[in-house]
C-alpha cells in the first residue's frame, strides 16, 4: 500500500509537470522562429531551457517511480534536492539585493523620481552593462510604456501632469528629471529652460519618441525599482514553490526507499 501511494503520487505529480513543460517548450521554439524584436529573441533561450529541463526531470521522476527504476529515481531526487537548495539561495539573494533603494518623494508632485546610486551595486552593474541595457531598452520600447504614457496625458495641463501618479519606469524613462527645470509642452515634449543642472540626465533627454530618456540613469533606476517589486513578488511565490518541492521530495524519498526495499525482496527471494 505504501509503495502504491508514494510511487503513484510521484508519478501523477511528474505527469502533470511533463504536460506543463510541453507548452513552455513550444512557446520557446515559437519565439525563436517568429521573434522579431531583440526582446523576444532574448527570451527564447531561457524559455527553451526551462521547458527541456522540466521535461527531462519529470520524465526521470515518472519512469523512476512507476517503472521502479531505482537509479533514475535517485537521480531525480538529487536534482530535486539541488533545486530546493538553489530555490532557498535565490529567495535569500532576492530579498537582500532588493532591500536597498526607493523612489524620492517630490514636493507638490504626485510621482517620485529615482536615483541609480540608491540601489544595490549588483543591480547597478547589471543595468550599466551596455549589452544588457540595450536588450532592456528593446523590451521597454516593445511594451510601449512611453507611448501609452504620452497618449494618456496628452491633453493634461502642467498642474494636472504634476499630480499624476506615474510608474517608476514612466517617471524615469518617459520624462526629464525635475532637476533639469525644463519647460513643459507635452508629456514627452519639453524645451530647455535657462536653469543649469549638474544632473547628467539633462543632457541625455531627447524629444524623439524613440530616445526620450531611455539612456538616462533615472530610467535605469526606474527599471530597477520596478524589477525590485517584481522580484519580491517572485520571492514570495518561490517560497510557496519551495514548500511544494519539499513535499514532492519527501514523497519521492518514500518511493525511493520502497523501490530499494522491493528490489532487495526480489533479490533475496530466489526460487
mmCIF file of C-alpha atoms in Angstrom:
data_model
loop_
_atom_site.group_PDB
_atom_site.id
_atom_site.type_symbol
_atom_site.label_atom_id
_atom_site.label_comp_id
_atom_site.label_asym_id
_atom_site.label_seq_id
_atom_site.Cartn_x
_atom_site.Cartn_y
_atom_site.Cartn_z
ATOM 1 C CA UNK A 1 0.000 0.000 0.000
ATOM 2 C CA UNK A 2 2.867 2.372 0.905
ATOM 3 C CA UNK A 3 4.562 1.550 -2.400
ATOM 4 C CA UNK A 4 1.430 2.299 -4.403
ATOM 5 C CA UNK A 5 0.649 5.525 -2.566
ATOM 6 C CA UNK A 6 4.101 7.153 -2.726
ATOM 7 C CA UNK A 7 5.088 5.894 -6.191
ATOM 8 C CA UNK A 8 1.729 6.671 -7.774
ATOM 9 C CA UNK A 9 1.681 10.141 -6.228
ATOM 10 C CA UNK A 10 5.165 10.910 -7.554
ATOM 11 C CA UNK A 11 4.074 9.573 -10.957
ATOM 12 C CA UNK A 12 0.943 11.748 -11.052
ATOM 13 C CA UNK A 13 2.802 14.916 -9.999
ATOM 14 C CA UNK A 14 5.502 14.369 -12.617
ATOM 15 C CA UNK A 15 2.964 13.574 -15.311
ATOM 16 C CA UNK A 16 1.350 16.956 -14.649
ATOM 17 C CA UNK A 17 4.784 18.635 -14.752
ATOM 18 C CA UNK A 18 5.600 16.861 -18.029
ATOM 19 C CA UNK A 19 2.356 18.063 -19.615
ATOM 20 C CA UNK A 20 3.072 21.624 -18.431
ATOM 21 C CA UNK A 21 6.575 21.518 -19.936
ATOM 22 C CA UNK A 22 5.190 20.906 -23.455
ATOM 23 C CA UNK A 23 3.551 24.353 -23.952
ATOM 24 C CA UNK A 24 6.561 26.030 -22.267
ATOM 25 C CA UNK A 25 8.951 24.360 -24.720
ATOM 26 C CA UNK A 26 6.573 25.127 -27.595
ATOM 27 C CA UNK A 27 6.480 28.809 -26.608
ATOM 28 C CA UNK A 28 10.282 28.965 -26.591
ATOM 29 C CA UNK A 29 10.544 27.362 -30.038
ATOM 30 C CA UNK A 30 7.870 29.740 -31.374
ATOM 31 C CA UNK A 31 9.766 32.760 -30.012
ATOM 32 C CA UNK A 32 12.976 31.540 -31.647
ATOM 33 C CA UNK A 33 11.290 31.119 -35.035
ATOM 34 C CA UNK A 34 8.872 34.043 -35.004
ATOM 35 C CA UNK A 35 10.596 36.530 -32.686
ATOM 36 C CA UNK A 36 11.410 39.751 -34.489
ATOM 37 C CA UNK A 37 12.491 42.147 -31.759
ATOM 38 C CA UNK A 38 15.613 41.808 -29.627
ATOM 39 C CA UNK A 39 13.382 41.490 -26.575
ATOM 40 C CA UNK A 40 11.610 38.440 -27.979
ATOM 41 C CA UNK A 41 14.897 36.879 -29.071
ATOM 42 C CA UNK A 42 16.302 37.491 -25.589
ATOM 43 C CA UNK A 43 13.522 35.397 -24.042
ATOM 44 C CA UNK A 44 13.560 32.332 -26.312
ATOM 45 C CA UNK A 45 16.684 30.570 -24.966
ATOM 46 C CA UNK A 46 15.728 30.724 -21.244
ATOM 47 C CA UNK A 47 12.196 29.526 -22.045
ATOM 48 C CA UNK A 48 13.510 26.578 -24.093
ATOM 49 C CA UNK A 49 15.997 25.641 -21.352
ATOM 50 C CA UNK A 50 13.250 25.704 -18.695
ATOM 51 C CA UNK A 51 10.936 23.631 -20.896
ATOM 52 C CA UNK A 52 13.584 20.964 -21.663
ATOM 53 C CA UNK A 53 14.721 20.843 -18.028
ATOM 54 C CA UNK A 54 11.175 20.344 -16.702
ATOM 55 C CA UNK A 55 10.505 17.683 -19.337
ATOM 56 C CA UNK A 56 13.640 15.671 -18.529
ATOM 57 C CA UNK A 57 13.252 15.912 -14.746
ATOM 58 C CA UNK A 58 9.570 14.981 -14.856
ATOM 59 C CA UNK A 59 10.332 12.006 -17.151
ATOM 60 C CA UNK A 60 13.021 10.810 -14.738
ATOM 61 C CA UNK A 61 10.606 11.016 -11.816
ATOM 62 C CA UNK A 62 7.745 9.438 -13.781
ATOM 63 C CA UNK A 63 9.760 6.459 -15.078
ATOM 64 C CA UNK A 64 11.666 6.023 -11.830
ATOM 65 C CA UNK A 65 8.506 5.898 -9.713
ATOM 66 C CA UNK A 66 6.159 3.959 -11.987
ATOM 67 C CA UNK A 67 8.657 1.513 -13.506
ATOM 68 C CA UNK A 68 10.634 1.031 -10.278
ATOM 69 C CA UNK A 69 13.910 2.212 -11.860
ATOM 70 C CA UNK A 70 15.799 2.951 -8.651
ATOM 71 C CA UNK A 71 18.863 4.689 -10.164
ATOM 72 C CA UNK A 72 16.636 7.027 -12.205
ATOM 73 C CA UNK A 73 14.582 7.903 -9.141
ATOM 74 C CA UNK A 74 17.829 8.529 -7.237
ATOM 75 C CA UNK A 75 18.972 10.926 -9.989
ATOM 76 C CA UNK A 76 15.573 12.638 -9.830
ATOM 77 C CA UNK A 77 15.898 13.130 -6.058
ATOM 78 C CA UNK A 78 19.403 14.574 -6.434
ATOM 79 C CA UNK A 79 18.124 17.131 -8.967
ATOM 80 C CA UNK A 80 15.145 17.953 -6.717
ATOM 81 C CA UNK A 81 17.484 18.475 -3.757
ATOM 82 C CA UNK A 82 19.662 20.838 -5.803
ATOM 83 C CA UNK A 83 16.527 22.721 -6.924
ATOM 84 C CA UNK A 84 15.474 23.179 -3.306
ATOM 85 C CA UNK A 85 18.944 24.467 -2.340
ATOM 86 C CA UNK A 86 19.028 26.829 -5.342
ATOM 87 C CA UNK A 87 15.475 27.998 -4.578
ATOM 88 C CA UNK A 88 16.400 28.861 -0.997
ATOM 89 C CA UNK A 89 19.576 30.639 -2.172
ATOM 90 C CA UNK A 90 17.646 32.652 -4.800
ATOM 91 C CA UNK A 91 14.967 33.670 -2.290
ATOM 92 C CA UNK A 92 17.566 34.942 0.185
ATOM 93 C CA UNK A 93 19.505 36.669 -2.611
ATOM 94 C CA UNK A 94 16.353 38.352 -3.984
ATOM 95 C CA UNK A 95 15.421 39.813 -0.604
ATOM 96 C CA UNK A 96 18.995 41.014 0.080
ATOM 97 C CA UNK A 97 19.515 42.611 -3.363
ATOM 98 C CA UNK A 98 16.107 44.321 -3.428
ATOM 99 C CA UNK A 99 16.257 45.574 0.143
ATOM 100 C CA UNK A 100 18.071 48.788 -0.812
ATOM 101 C CA UNK A 101 16.694 51.768 -2.733
ATOM 102 C CA UNK A 102 13.400 53.609 -3.126
ATOM 103 C CA UNK A 103 11.904 56.493 -5.069
ATOM 104 C CA UNK A 104 12.340 60.057 -3.800
ATOM 105 C CA UNK A 105 9.186 61.979 -2.983
ATOM 106 C CA UNK A 106 8.990 65.402 -4.651
ATOM 107 C CA UNK A 107 7.164 68.315 -3.055
ATOM 108 C CA UNK A 108 3.932 69.116 -4.899
ATOM 109 C CA UNK A 109 4.298 66.150 -7.269
ATOM 110 C CA UNK A 110 2.176 63.021 -7.467
ATOM 111 C CA UNK A 111 5.067 60.942 -8.757
ATOM 112 C CA UNK A 112 8.501 60.026 -7.418
ATOM 113 C CA UNK A 113 11.918 60.285 -9.038
ATOM 114 C CA UNK A 114 14.635 57.668 -8.915
ATOM 115 C CA UNK A 115 18.425 57.767 -8.473
ATOM 116 C CA UNK A 116 20.566 54.888 -9.705
ATOM 117 C CA UNK A 117 23.052 55.258 -6.830
ATOM 118 C CA UNK A 118 20.345 54.451 -4.279
ATOM 119 C CA UNK A 119 20.151 50.801 -5.359
ATOM 120 C CA UNK A 120 22.400 47.798 -4.765
ATOM 121 C CA UNK A 121 25.767 47.699 -6.541
ATOM 122 C CA UNK A 122 24.939 44.322 -8.083
ATOM 123 C CA UNK A 123 21.817 45.672 -9.824
ATOM 124 C CA UNK A 124 23.663 48.825 -10.889
ATOM 125 C CA UNK A 125 26.348 46.750 -12.606
ATOM 126 C CA UNK A 126 23.700 44.759 -14.481
ATOM 127 C CA UNK A 127 21.994 47.823 -15.989
ATOM 128 C CA UNK A 128 25.250 49.711 -16.622
ATOM 129 C CA UNK A 129 26.401 46.910 -18.922
ATOM 130 C CA UNK A 130 25.636 48.196 -22.423
ATOM 131 C CA UNK A 131 24.744 44.763 -23.787
ATOM 132 C CA UNK A 132 22.217 44.174 -21.002
ATOM 133 C CA UNK A 133 20.771 47.663 -21.199
ATOM 134 C CA UNK A 134 20.270 47.544 -24.979
ATOM 135 C CA UNK A 135 18.132 44.431 -24.537
ATOM 136 C CA UNK A 136 16.197 46.048 -21.699
ATOM 137 C CA UNK A 137 15.599 49.173 -23.816
ATOM 138 C CA UNK A 138 14.262 46.964 -26.591
ATOM 139 C CA UNK A 139 11.818 45.396 -24.156
ATOM 140 C CA UNK A 140 10.737 48.801 -22.858
ATOM 141 C CA UNK A 141 10.149 50.003 -26.431
ATOM 142 C CA UNK A 142 8.143 46.848 -27.238
ATOM 143 C CA UNK A 143 5.956 47.370 -24.182
ATOM 144 C CA UNK A 144 5.062 50.880 -25.460
ATOM 145 C CA UNK A 145 5.219 52.174 -21.908
ATOM 146 C CA UNK A 146 6.071 55.722 -23.045
ATOM 147 C CA UNK A 147 3.613 55.642 -25.961
ATOM 148 C CA UNK A 148 0.770 54.810 -23.565
ATOM 149 C CA UNK A 149 2.100 57.460 -21.168
ATOM 150 C CA UNK A 150 2.045 60.077 -23.950
ATOM 151 C CA UNK A 151 -1.481 59.169 -25.049
ATOM 152 C CA UNK A 152 -2.840 59.197 -21.503
ATOM 153 C CA UNK A 153 -1.506 62.655 -20.547
ATOM 154 C CA UNK A 154 -1.535 64.287 -23.999
ATOM 155 C CA UNK A 155 -4.192 66.845 -23.055
ATOM 156 C CA UNK A 156 -3.153 67.271 -19.409
ATOM 157 C CA UNK A 157 -2.241 70.732 -18.175
ATOM 158 C CA UNK A 158 1.018 71.234 -16.243
ATOM 159 C CA UNK A 159 -0.687 71.157 -12.786
ATOM 160 C CA UNK A 160 -2.591 68.027 -13.795
ATOM 161 C CA UNK A 161 0.592 66.405 -15.058
ATOM 162 C CA UNK A 162 2.455 67.176 -11.840
ATOM 163 C CA UNK A 163 -0.273 65.439 -9.833
ATOM 164 C CA UNK A 164 -0.173 62.291 -11.985
ATOM 165 C CA UNK A 165 0.757 59.025 -10.293
ATOM 166 C CA UNK A 166 3.415 57.632 -12.626
ATOM 167 C CA UNK A 167 5.075 54.239 -12.522
ATOM 168 C CA UNK A 168 8.801 54.072 -11.823
ATOM 169 C CA UNK A 169 9.571 53.374 -15.498
ATOM 170 C CA UNK A 170 7.311 56.188 -16.719
ATOM 171 C CA UNK A 171 8.894 58.660 -14.313
ATOM 172 C CA UNK A 172 12.458 57.664 -15.159
ATOM 173 C CA UNK A 173 12.259 56.923 -18.895
ATOM 174 C CA UNK A 174 9.412 58.986 -20.380
ATOM 175 C CA UNK A 175 10.079 62.460 -18.963
ATOM 176 C CA UNK A 176 13.126 64.531 -17.973
ATOM 177 C CA UNK A 177 14.255 64.775 -14.361
ATOM 178 C CA UNK A 178 12.764 67.507 -12.197
ATOM 179 C CA UNK A 179 16.351 68.761 -11.679
ATOM 180 C CA UNK A 180 16.537 69.851 -15.332
ATOM 181 C CA UNK A 181 13.827 72.514 -14.892
ATOM 182 C CA UNK A 182 12.670 72.058 -18.489
ATOM 183 C CA UNK A 183 9.536 73.787 -19.781
ATOM 184 C CA UNK A 184 6.509 71.539 -20.202
ATOM 185 C CA UNK A 185 4.951 71.366 -23.682
ATOM 186 C CA UNK A 186 3.531 67.845 -23.548
ATOM 187 C CA UNK A 187 4.153 64.661 -21.553
ATOM 188 C CA UNK A 188 7.064 63.667 -23.826
ATOM 189 C CA UNK A 189 7.803 67.117 -25.268
ATOM 190 C CA UNK A 190 9.914 69.521 -23.190
ATOM 191 C CA UNK A 191 12.010 72.568 -24.026
ATOM 192 C CA UNK A 192 15.206 73.519 -22.255
ATOM 193 C CA UNK A 193 14.982 76.425 -19.841
ATOM 194 C CA UNK A 194 17.607 78.828 -18.578
ATOM 195 C CA UNK A 195 18.362 76.787 -15.456
ATOM 196 C CA UNK A 196 21.625 74.887 -15.077
ATOM 197 C CA UNK A 197 21.714 71.411 -13.536
ATOM 198 C CA UNK A 198 24.520 69.059 -12.576
ATOM 199 C CA UNK A 199 22.305 66.079 -13.350
ATOM 200 C CA UNK A 200 23.872 64.316 -16.393
ATOM 201 C CA UNK A 201 20.433 63.063 -17.453
ATOM 202 C CA UNK A 202 19.509 66.569 -18.574
ATOM 203 C CA UNK A 203 21.951 66.346 -21.494
ATOM 204 C CA UNK A 204 20.646 62.913 -22.445
ATOM 205 C CA UNK A 205 16.983 63.897 -22.779
ATOM 206 C CA UNK A 206 15.621 63.919 -26.339
ATOM 207 C CA UNK A 207 12.057 64.649 -27.509
ATOM 208 C CA UNK A 208 12.422 61.890 -30.121
ATOM 209 C CA UNK A 209 9.872 59.209 -29.036
ATOM 210 C CA UNK A 210 12.448 56.511 -29.787
ATOM 211 C CA UNK A 211 15.032 58.051 -27.471
ATOM 212 C CA UNK A 212 13.402 60.204 -24.747
ATOM 213 C CA UNK A 213 15.321 59.361 -21.546
ATOM 214 C CA UNK A 214 15.995 55.675 -22.284
ATOM 215 C CA UNK A 215 19.737 56.251 -21.806
ATOM 216 C CA UNK A 216 19.293 58.188 -18.558
ATOM 217 C CA UNK A 217 20.370 56.921 -15.157
ATOM 218 C CA UNK A 218 16.856 57.754 -13.947
ATOM 219 C CA UNK A 219 15.454 55.294 -16.486
ATOM 220 C CA UNK A 220 17.809 52.577 -15.270
ATOM 221 C CA UNK A 221 16.841 53.371 -11.684
ATOM 222 C CA UNK A 222 13.137 53.280 -12.554
ATOM 223 C CA UNK A 223 13.599 49.915 -14.235
ATOM 224 C CA UNK A 224 15.445 48.574 -11.165
ATOM 225 C CA UNK A 225 12.692 49.837 -8.869
ATOM 226 C CA UNK A 226 10.101 48.077 -10.996
ATOM 227 C CA UNK A 227 12.291 44.957 -11.083
ATOM 228 C CA UNK A 228 12.691 45.147 -7.311
ATOM 229 C CA UNK A 229 8.931 44.982 -6.796
ATOM 230 C CA UNK A 230 8.656 42.078 -9.233
ATOM 231 C CA UNK A 231 11.492 40.163 -7.577
ATOM 232 C CA UNK A 232 9.888 40.478 -4.157
ATOM 233 C CA UNK A 233 6.662 39.037 -5.547
ATOM 234 C CA UNK A 234 8.616 36.246 -7.244
ATOM 235 C CA UNK A 235 10.445 35.534 -3.980
ATOM 236 C CA UNK A 236 7.115 35.127 -2.158
ATOM 237 C CA UNK A 237 5.819 32.808 -4.895
ATOM 238 C CA UNK A 238 9.137 30.961 -4.733
ATOM 239 C CA UNK A 239 8.569 30.218 -1.048
ATOM 240 C CA UNK A 240 5.268 28.531 -1.924
ATOM 241 C CA UNK A 241 7.026 26.652 -4.748
ATOM 242 C CA UNK A 242 9.750 25.537 -2.314
ATOM 243 C CA UNK A 243 7.148 24.103 0.043
ATOM 244 C CA UNK A 244 5.693 22.173 -2.904
ATOM 245 C CA UNK A 245 9.162 20.910 -3.895
ATOM 246 C CA UNK A 246 9.909 19.785 -0.351
ATOM 247 C CA UNK A 247 6.623 17.841 -0.226
ATOM 248 C CA UNK A 248 7.354 16.190 -3.606
ATOM 249 C CA UNK A 249 10.934 15.468 -2.500
ATOM 250 C CA UNK A 250 9.690 13.820 0.704
ATOM 251 C CA UNK A 251 7.222 11.650 -1.215
ATOM 252 C CA UNK A 252 9.971 10.826 -3.702
ATOM 253 C CA UNK A 253 12.228 9.691 -0.856
ATOM 254 C CA UNK A 254 9.472 7.328 0.303
ATOM 255 C CA UNK A 255 9.130 5.981 -3.243
ATOM 256 C CA UNK A 256 12.912 5.542 -3.481
ATOM 257 C CA UNK A 257 13.014 3.676 -0.175
ATOM 258 C CA UNK A 258 10.125 1.459 -1.296
ATOM 259 C CA UNK A 259 11.886 0.770 -4.617
ATOM 260 C CA UNK A 260 15.030 -0.372 -2.817
ATOM 261 C CA UNK A 261 13.036 -2.480 -0.379
ATOM 262 C CA UNK A 262 11.169 -4.090 -3.259
ATOM 263 C CA UNK A 263 14.395 -4.754 -5.170
ATOM 264 C CA UNK A 264 16.033 -6.281 -2.068
ATOM 265 C CA UNK A 265 12.986 -8.503 -1.595
ATOM 266 C CA UNK A 266 13.137 -9.810 -5.176
ATOM 267 C CA UNK A 267 16.914 -10.328 -4.986
ATOM 268 C CA UNK A 268 16.598 -12.165 -1.685
ATOM 269 C CA UNK A 269 13.785 -14.388 -2.917
ATOM 270 C CA UNK A 270 15.096 -16.856 -5.478
ATOM 271 C CA UNK A 271 13.010 -19.973 -6.330
#
